[in-house]
Tab-separated table of C-alpha atoms in Angstrom:
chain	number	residue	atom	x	y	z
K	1	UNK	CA	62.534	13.913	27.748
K	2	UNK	CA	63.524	10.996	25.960
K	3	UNK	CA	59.887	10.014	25.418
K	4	UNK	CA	59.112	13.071	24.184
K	5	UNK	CA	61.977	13.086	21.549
K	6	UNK	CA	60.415	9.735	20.582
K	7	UNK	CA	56.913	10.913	19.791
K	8	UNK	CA	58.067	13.847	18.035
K	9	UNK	CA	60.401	11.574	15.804
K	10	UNK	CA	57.583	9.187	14.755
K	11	UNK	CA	55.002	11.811	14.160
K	12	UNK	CA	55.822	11.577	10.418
K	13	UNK	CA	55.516	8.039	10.439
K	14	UNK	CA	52.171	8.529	12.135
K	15	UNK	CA	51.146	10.773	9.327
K	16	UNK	CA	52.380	9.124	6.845
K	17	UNK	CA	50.737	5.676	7.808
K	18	UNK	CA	47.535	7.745	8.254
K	19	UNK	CA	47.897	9.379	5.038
K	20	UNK	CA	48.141	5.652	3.508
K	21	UNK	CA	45.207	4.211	5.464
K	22	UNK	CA	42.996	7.374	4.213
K	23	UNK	CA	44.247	6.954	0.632
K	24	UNK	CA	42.664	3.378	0.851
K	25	UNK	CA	39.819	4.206	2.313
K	26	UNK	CA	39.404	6.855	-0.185
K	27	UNK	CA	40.009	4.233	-2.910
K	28	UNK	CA	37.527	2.251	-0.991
K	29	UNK	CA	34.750	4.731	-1.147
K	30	UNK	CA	35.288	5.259	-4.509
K	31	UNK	CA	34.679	2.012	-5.821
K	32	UNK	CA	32.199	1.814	-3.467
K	33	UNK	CA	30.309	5.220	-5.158
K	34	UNK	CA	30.905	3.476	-8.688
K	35	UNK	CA	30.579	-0.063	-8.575
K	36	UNK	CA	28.378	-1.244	-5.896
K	37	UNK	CA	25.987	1.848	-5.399
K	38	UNK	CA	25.007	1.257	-9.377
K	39	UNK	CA	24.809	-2.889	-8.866
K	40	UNK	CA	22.827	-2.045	-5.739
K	41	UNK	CA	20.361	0.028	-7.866
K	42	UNK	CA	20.135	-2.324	-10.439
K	43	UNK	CA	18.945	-4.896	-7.666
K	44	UNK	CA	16.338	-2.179	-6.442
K	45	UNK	CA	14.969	-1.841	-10.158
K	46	UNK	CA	14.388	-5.484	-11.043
K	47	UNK	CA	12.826	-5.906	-7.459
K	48	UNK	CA	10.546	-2.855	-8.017
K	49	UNK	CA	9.890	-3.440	-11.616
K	50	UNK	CA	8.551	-7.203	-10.555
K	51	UNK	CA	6.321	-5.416	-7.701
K	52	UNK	CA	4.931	-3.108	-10.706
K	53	UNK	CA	4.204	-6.323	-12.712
K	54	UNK	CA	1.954	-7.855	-10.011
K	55	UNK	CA	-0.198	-4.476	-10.204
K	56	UNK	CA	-0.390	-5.125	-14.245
K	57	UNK	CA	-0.375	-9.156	-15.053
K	58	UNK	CA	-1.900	-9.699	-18.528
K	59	UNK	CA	-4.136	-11.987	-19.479
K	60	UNK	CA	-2.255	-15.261	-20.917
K	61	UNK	CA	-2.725	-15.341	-24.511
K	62	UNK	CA	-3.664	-11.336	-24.676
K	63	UNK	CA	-0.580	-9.125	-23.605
K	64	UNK	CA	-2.769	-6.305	-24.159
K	65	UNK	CA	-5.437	-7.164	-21.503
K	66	UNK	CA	-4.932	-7.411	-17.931
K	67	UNK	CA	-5.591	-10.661	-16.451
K	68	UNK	CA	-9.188	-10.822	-14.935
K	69	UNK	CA	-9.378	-12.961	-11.276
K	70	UNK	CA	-12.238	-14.065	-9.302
K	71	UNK	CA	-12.324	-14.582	-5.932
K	72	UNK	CA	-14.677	-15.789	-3.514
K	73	UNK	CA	-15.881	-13.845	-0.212
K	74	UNK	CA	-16.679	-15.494	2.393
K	75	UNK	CA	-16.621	-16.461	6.913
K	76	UNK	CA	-16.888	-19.921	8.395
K	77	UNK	CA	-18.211	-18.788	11.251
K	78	UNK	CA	-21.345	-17.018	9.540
K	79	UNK	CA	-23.302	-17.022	5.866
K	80	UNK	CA	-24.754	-13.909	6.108
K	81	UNK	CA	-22.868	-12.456	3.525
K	82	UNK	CA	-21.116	-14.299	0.701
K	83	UNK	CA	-20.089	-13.178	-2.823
K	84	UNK	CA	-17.732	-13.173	-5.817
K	85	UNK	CA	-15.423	-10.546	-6.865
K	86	UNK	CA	-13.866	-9.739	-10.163
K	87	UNK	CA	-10.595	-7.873	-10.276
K	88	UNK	CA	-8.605	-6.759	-12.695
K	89	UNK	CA	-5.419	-5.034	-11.541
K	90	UNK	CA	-6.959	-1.719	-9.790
K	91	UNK	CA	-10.287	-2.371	-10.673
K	92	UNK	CA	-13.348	-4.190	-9.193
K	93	UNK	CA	-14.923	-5.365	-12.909
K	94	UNK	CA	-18.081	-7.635	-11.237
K	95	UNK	CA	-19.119	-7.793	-7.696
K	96	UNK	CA	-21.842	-10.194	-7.305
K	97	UNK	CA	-23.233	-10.206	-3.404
K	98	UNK	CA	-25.820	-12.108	-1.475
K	99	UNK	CA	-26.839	-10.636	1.628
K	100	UNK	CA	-29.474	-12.810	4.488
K	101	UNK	CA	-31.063	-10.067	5.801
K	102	UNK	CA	-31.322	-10.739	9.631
K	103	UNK	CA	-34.708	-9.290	10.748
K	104	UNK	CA	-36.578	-11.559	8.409
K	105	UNK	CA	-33.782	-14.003	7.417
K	106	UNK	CA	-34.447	-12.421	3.713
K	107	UNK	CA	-32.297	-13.323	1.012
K	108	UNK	CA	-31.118	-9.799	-1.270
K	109	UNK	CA	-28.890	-10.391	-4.277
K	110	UNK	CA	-27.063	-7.803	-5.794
K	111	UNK	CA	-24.362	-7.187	-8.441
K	112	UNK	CA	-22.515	-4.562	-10.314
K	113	UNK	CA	-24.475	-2.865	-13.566
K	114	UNK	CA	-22.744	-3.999	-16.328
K	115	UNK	CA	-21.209	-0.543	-17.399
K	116	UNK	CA	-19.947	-0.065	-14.151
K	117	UNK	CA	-16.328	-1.038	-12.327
K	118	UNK	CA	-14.621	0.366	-8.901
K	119	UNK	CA	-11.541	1.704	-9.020
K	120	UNK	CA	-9.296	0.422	-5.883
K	121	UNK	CA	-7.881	4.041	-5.126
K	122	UNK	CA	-5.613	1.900	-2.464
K	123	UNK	CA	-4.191	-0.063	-5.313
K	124	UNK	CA	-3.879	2.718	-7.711
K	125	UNK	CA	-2.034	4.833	-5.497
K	126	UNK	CA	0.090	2.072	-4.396
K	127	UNK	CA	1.425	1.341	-7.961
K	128	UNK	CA	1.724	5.128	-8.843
K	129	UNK	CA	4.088	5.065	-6.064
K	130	UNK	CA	6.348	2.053	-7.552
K	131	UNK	CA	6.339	3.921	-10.700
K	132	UNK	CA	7.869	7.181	-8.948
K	133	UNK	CA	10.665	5.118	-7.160
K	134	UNK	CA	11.736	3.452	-10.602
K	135	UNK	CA	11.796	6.776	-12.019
K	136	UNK	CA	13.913	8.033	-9.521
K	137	UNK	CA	16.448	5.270	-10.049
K	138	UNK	CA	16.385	5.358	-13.870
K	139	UNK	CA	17.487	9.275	-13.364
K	140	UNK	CA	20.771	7.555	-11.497
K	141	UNK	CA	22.013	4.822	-14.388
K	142	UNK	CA	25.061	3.322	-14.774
K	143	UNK	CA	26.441	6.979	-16.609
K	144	UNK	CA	25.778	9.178	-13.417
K	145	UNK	CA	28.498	9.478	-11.113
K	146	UNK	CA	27.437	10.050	-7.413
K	147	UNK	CA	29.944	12.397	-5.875
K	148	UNK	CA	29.327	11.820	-1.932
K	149	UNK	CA	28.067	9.216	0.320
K	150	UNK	CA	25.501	12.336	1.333
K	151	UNK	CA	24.075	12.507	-2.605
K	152	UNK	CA	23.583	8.479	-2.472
K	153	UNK	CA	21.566	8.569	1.149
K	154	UNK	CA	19.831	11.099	-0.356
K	155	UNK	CA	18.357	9.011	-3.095
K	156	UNK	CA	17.992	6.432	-1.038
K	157	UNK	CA	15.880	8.363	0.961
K	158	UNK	CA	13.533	9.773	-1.963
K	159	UNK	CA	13.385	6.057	-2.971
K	160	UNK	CA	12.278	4.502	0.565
K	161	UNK	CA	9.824	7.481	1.230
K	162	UNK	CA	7.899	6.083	-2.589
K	163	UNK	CA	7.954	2.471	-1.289
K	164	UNK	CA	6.862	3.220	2.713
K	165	UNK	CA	3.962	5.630	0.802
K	166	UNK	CA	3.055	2.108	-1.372
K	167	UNK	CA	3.425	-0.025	1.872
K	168	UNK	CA	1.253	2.322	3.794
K	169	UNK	CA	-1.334	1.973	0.991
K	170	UNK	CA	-1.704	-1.283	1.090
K	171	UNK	CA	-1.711	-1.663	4.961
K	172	UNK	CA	-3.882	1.208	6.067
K	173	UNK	CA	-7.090	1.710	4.670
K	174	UNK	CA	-9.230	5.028	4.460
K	175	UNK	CA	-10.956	5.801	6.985
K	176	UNK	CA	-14.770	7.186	5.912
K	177	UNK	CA	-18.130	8.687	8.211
K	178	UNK	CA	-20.920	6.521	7.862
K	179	UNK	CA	-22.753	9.945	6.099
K	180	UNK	CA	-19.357	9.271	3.507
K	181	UNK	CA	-19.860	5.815	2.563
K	182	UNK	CA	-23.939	6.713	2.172
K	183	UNK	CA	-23.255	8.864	-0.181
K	184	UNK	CA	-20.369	7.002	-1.888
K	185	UNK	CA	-20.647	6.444	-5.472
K	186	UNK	CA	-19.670	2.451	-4.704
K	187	UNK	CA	-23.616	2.772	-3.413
K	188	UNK	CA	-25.285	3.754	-7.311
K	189	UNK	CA	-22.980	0.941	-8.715
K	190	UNK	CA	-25.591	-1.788	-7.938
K	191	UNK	CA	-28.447	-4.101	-9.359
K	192	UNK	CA	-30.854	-3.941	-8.539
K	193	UNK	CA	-30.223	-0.489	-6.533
K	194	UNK	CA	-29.344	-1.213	-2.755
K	195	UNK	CA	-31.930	-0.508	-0.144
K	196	UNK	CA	-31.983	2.605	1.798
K	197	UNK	CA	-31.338	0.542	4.622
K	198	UNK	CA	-28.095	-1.141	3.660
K	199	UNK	CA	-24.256	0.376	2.709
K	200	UNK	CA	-21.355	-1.655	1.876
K	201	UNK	CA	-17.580	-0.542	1.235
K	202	UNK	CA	-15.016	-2.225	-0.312
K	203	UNK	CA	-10.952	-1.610	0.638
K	204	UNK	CA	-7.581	-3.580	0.375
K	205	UNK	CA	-6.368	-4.432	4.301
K	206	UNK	CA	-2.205	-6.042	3.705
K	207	UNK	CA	-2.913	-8.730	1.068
K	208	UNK	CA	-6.561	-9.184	1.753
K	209	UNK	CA	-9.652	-7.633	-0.272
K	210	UNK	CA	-12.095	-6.773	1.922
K	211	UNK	CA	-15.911	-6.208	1.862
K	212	UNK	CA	-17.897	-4.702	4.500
K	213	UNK	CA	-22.059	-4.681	5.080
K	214	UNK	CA	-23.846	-2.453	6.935
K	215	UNK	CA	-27.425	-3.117	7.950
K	216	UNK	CA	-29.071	-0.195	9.479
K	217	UNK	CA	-32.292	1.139	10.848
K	218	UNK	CA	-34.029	4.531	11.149
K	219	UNK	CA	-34.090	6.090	14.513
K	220	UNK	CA	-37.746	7.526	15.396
K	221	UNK	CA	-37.678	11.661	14.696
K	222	UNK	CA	-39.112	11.340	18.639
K	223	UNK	CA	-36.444	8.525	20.278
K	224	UNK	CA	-35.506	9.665	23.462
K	225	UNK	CA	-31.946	7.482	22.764
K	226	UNK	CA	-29.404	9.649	23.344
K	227	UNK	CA	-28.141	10.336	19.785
K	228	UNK	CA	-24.170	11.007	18.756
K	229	UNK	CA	-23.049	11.004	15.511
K	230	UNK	CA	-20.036	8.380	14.642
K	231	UNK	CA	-16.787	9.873	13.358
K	232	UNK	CA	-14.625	8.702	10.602
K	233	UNK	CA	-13.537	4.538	10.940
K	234	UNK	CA	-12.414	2.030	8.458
K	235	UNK	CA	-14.845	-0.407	10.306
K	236	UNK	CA	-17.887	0.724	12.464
K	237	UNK	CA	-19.760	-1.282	15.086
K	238	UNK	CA	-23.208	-1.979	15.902
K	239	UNK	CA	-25.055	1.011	17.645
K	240	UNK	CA	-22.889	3.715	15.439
K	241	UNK	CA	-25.414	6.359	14.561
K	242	UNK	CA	-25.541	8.999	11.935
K	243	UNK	CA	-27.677	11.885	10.540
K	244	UNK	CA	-28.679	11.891	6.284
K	245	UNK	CA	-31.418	14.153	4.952
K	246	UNK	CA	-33.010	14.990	8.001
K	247	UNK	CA	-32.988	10.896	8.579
K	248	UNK	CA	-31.633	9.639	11.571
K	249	UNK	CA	-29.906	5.648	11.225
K	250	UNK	CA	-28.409	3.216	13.495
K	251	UNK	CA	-26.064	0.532	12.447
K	252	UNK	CA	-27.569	-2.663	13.486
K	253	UNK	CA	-25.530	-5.517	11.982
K	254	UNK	CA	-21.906	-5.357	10.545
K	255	UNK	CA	-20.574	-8.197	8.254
K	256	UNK	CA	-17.173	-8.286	7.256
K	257	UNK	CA	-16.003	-10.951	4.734
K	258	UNK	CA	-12.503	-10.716	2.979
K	259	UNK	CA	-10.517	-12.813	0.551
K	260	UNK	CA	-6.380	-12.870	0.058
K	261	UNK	CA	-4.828	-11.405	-3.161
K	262	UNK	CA	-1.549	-13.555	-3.652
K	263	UNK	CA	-0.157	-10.723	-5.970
K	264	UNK	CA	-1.034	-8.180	-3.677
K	265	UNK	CA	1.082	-10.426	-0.858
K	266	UNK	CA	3.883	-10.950	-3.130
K	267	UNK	CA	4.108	-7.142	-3.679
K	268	UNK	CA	4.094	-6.243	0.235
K	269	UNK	CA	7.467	-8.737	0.043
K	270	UNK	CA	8.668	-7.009	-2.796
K	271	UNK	CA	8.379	-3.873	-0.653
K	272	UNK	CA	9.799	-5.148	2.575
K	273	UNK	CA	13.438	-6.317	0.350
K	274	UNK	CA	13.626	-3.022	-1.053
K	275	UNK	CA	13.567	-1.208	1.666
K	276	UNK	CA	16.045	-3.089	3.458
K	277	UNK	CA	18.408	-3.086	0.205
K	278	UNK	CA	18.178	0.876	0.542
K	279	UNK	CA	19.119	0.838	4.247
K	280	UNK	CA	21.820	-1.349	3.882
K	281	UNK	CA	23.367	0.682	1.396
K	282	UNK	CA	22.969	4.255	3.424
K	283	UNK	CA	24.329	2.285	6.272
K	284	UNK	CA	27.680	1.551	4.652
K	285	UNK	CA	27.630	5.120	3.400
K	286	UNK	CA	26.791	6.799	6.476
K	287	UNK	CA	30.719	7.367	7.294
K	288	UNK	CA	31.386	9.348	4.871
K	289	UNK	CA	28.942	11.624	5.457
C-alpha cells in the first residue's frame, strides 16, 4: 500500500522530468532542423559542385573551352589493338586506332572524320544527374525552414536517388546485340570506313575508358553449325553469332583495351562522400520520424 502511495506521489515528478527531457530534445531537434541540416547541405553542394567541375574542366588559358585530353589505349599482354583517344568532357573529339588483323597479321589504321565526335551518353547522363541533385539542394537554402525530420529524409532521399543514378552510370555500361553495335552510328564515324568484317564500341567501365574490337567472319548460307543468335552483352566472346541483311557472322577475335580517366575516378569519390553525408544525416533524423 505504501508503495503504491509512493508511485502515485512521484508521478508528477515523473512527468514533469519527462516534460523537461522532451523540451530539450525538442530544442535539440530544432537546432538540429536549422543549423546543421543547412551546414550539412552546404557540404553536399561544394562536394557535388566539384564532381560537376570534373565533367566540365576548361582549357587553361581559355575558360570558354573545355580542356581537350589524350590518352593512350593499350594491353601488355597483346598489340593487337592500340590507339589514342581524344576527350573532351562527354565527347570522344579524335579516335585514332590501329588494328593487326589476325588472319593475315594485316595492319588497318583508322581514325575519326574530322567533322565527326562521339558523344559518351554514360558521361552525359552521369553529369545531368549531378546537375539535378544541386538543383534539388539550391530549392532548400539557408531561407527554407524544414519542418520535420520526415521532410529532411525526404530530400535526402531525392538527392541520393540523383547521385546512385550518376554512380550507376559510370559503373554499369549498356548493354547492346551484336546486330546493335553493327548498325551503331559509332560504325560511319570512321576513316577510312571500317570493314564489313570488323565493329568496335566504345563505353566508360568505373574510371576507365574502354574500347572494344570485334573481328568477325561470315558463316556459309549452307553451314551445318548449329546457329543461335547472341543476346544483348556489354562484352561478347568468341563464337557469338548474329544475323544482318540476310548475312550470317561469327565473332572470331575480341580485343579489349582501356585507359583510366583520373577525373572520372575523382568523381566516383565525390559520389561515394555524398552519399554517405546524406545517410548520416537521415540517420540522426530518423527518430523523429
Amino acid at each position: 500500500m505504501l508503495n503504491s502511495q509512493r508511485s502515485l506521489s512521484e508521478l508528477p515528478k515523473m512527468s514533469a522530468a519527462s516534460q523537461v527531457e522532451r523540451a530539450v530534445l525538442e530544442e535539440e531537434f530544432n537546432w538540429l532542423l536549422k543549423e546543421e541540416v543547412h551546414a550539412v547541405l552546404k557540404q553536399l553542394q561544394d562536394v557535388l559542385k566539384e564532381a560537376s567541375r570534373r565533367f566540365s574542366m576548361p582549357t587553361p588559358g581559355l575558360e570558354s573551352q573545355l580542356k581537350q585530353e589524350n590518352f593512350i589505349l593499350g594491353s601488355s599482354t597483346m598489340d593487337q589493338v592500340k590507339g589514342v583517344l581524344t576527350l573532351q568532357g562527354e565527347a570522344l573529339t579524335q579516335a585514332d586506332i590501329n588494328l593487326k588483323v589476325a588472319k593475315n597479321n594485316q595492319a588497318l589504321h583508322f581514325q575519326f572524320r574530322e567533322d565527326k565526335q562521339w558523344k559518351l551518353q554514360q558521361i552525359q547522363d552521369a553529369r545531368n544527374h549531378v546537375t539535378q541533385a544541386l538543383q534539388l539542394l539550391s530549392s532548400h537554402d539557408d531561407s527554407y525552414h524544414f519542418k520535420t525530420g520526415a521532410e529532411v529524409n525526404k530530400l535526402m532521399d531525392a538527392v541520393m536517388l540523383q547521385l546512385t543514378r550518376a554512380r550507376n552510370r559510370l559503373t554499369t555500361p549498356a548493354s547492346m546485340t551484336l546486330p546493335e553495335l553493327a548498325t551503331s552510328g559509332l560504325m560511319k564515324m570512321f576513316t577510312p570506313p571500317m570493314p564489313g568484317d570488323v565493329m568496335v564500341n566504345f563505353y566508360i567501365n568505373l574510371s576507365k575508358l574502354c574500347l572494344t574490337v570485334y573481328q568477325l567472319h561470315v558463316l556459309p548460307p549452307n553451314t551445318t553449325k548449329n546457329f543461335k543468335p547472341a543476346g544483348s552483352s556489354v562484352l561478347h566472346n568468341p563464337g557469338a553469332m548474329f544475323e544482318l541483311n540476310n548475312n550470317r557472322f561469327e565473332v572470331s577475335h575480341v580485343h579489349k583495351v582501356e585507359c583510366v580517366v583520373p577525373w572520372l575516378n575523382d568523381t566516383l569519390v565525390f559520389f561515394t562522400i555524398s552519399l554517405q553525408l546524406c545517410q548520416q544525416l537521415k540517420d540522426k533524423h530518423v527518430r523523429w520520424l
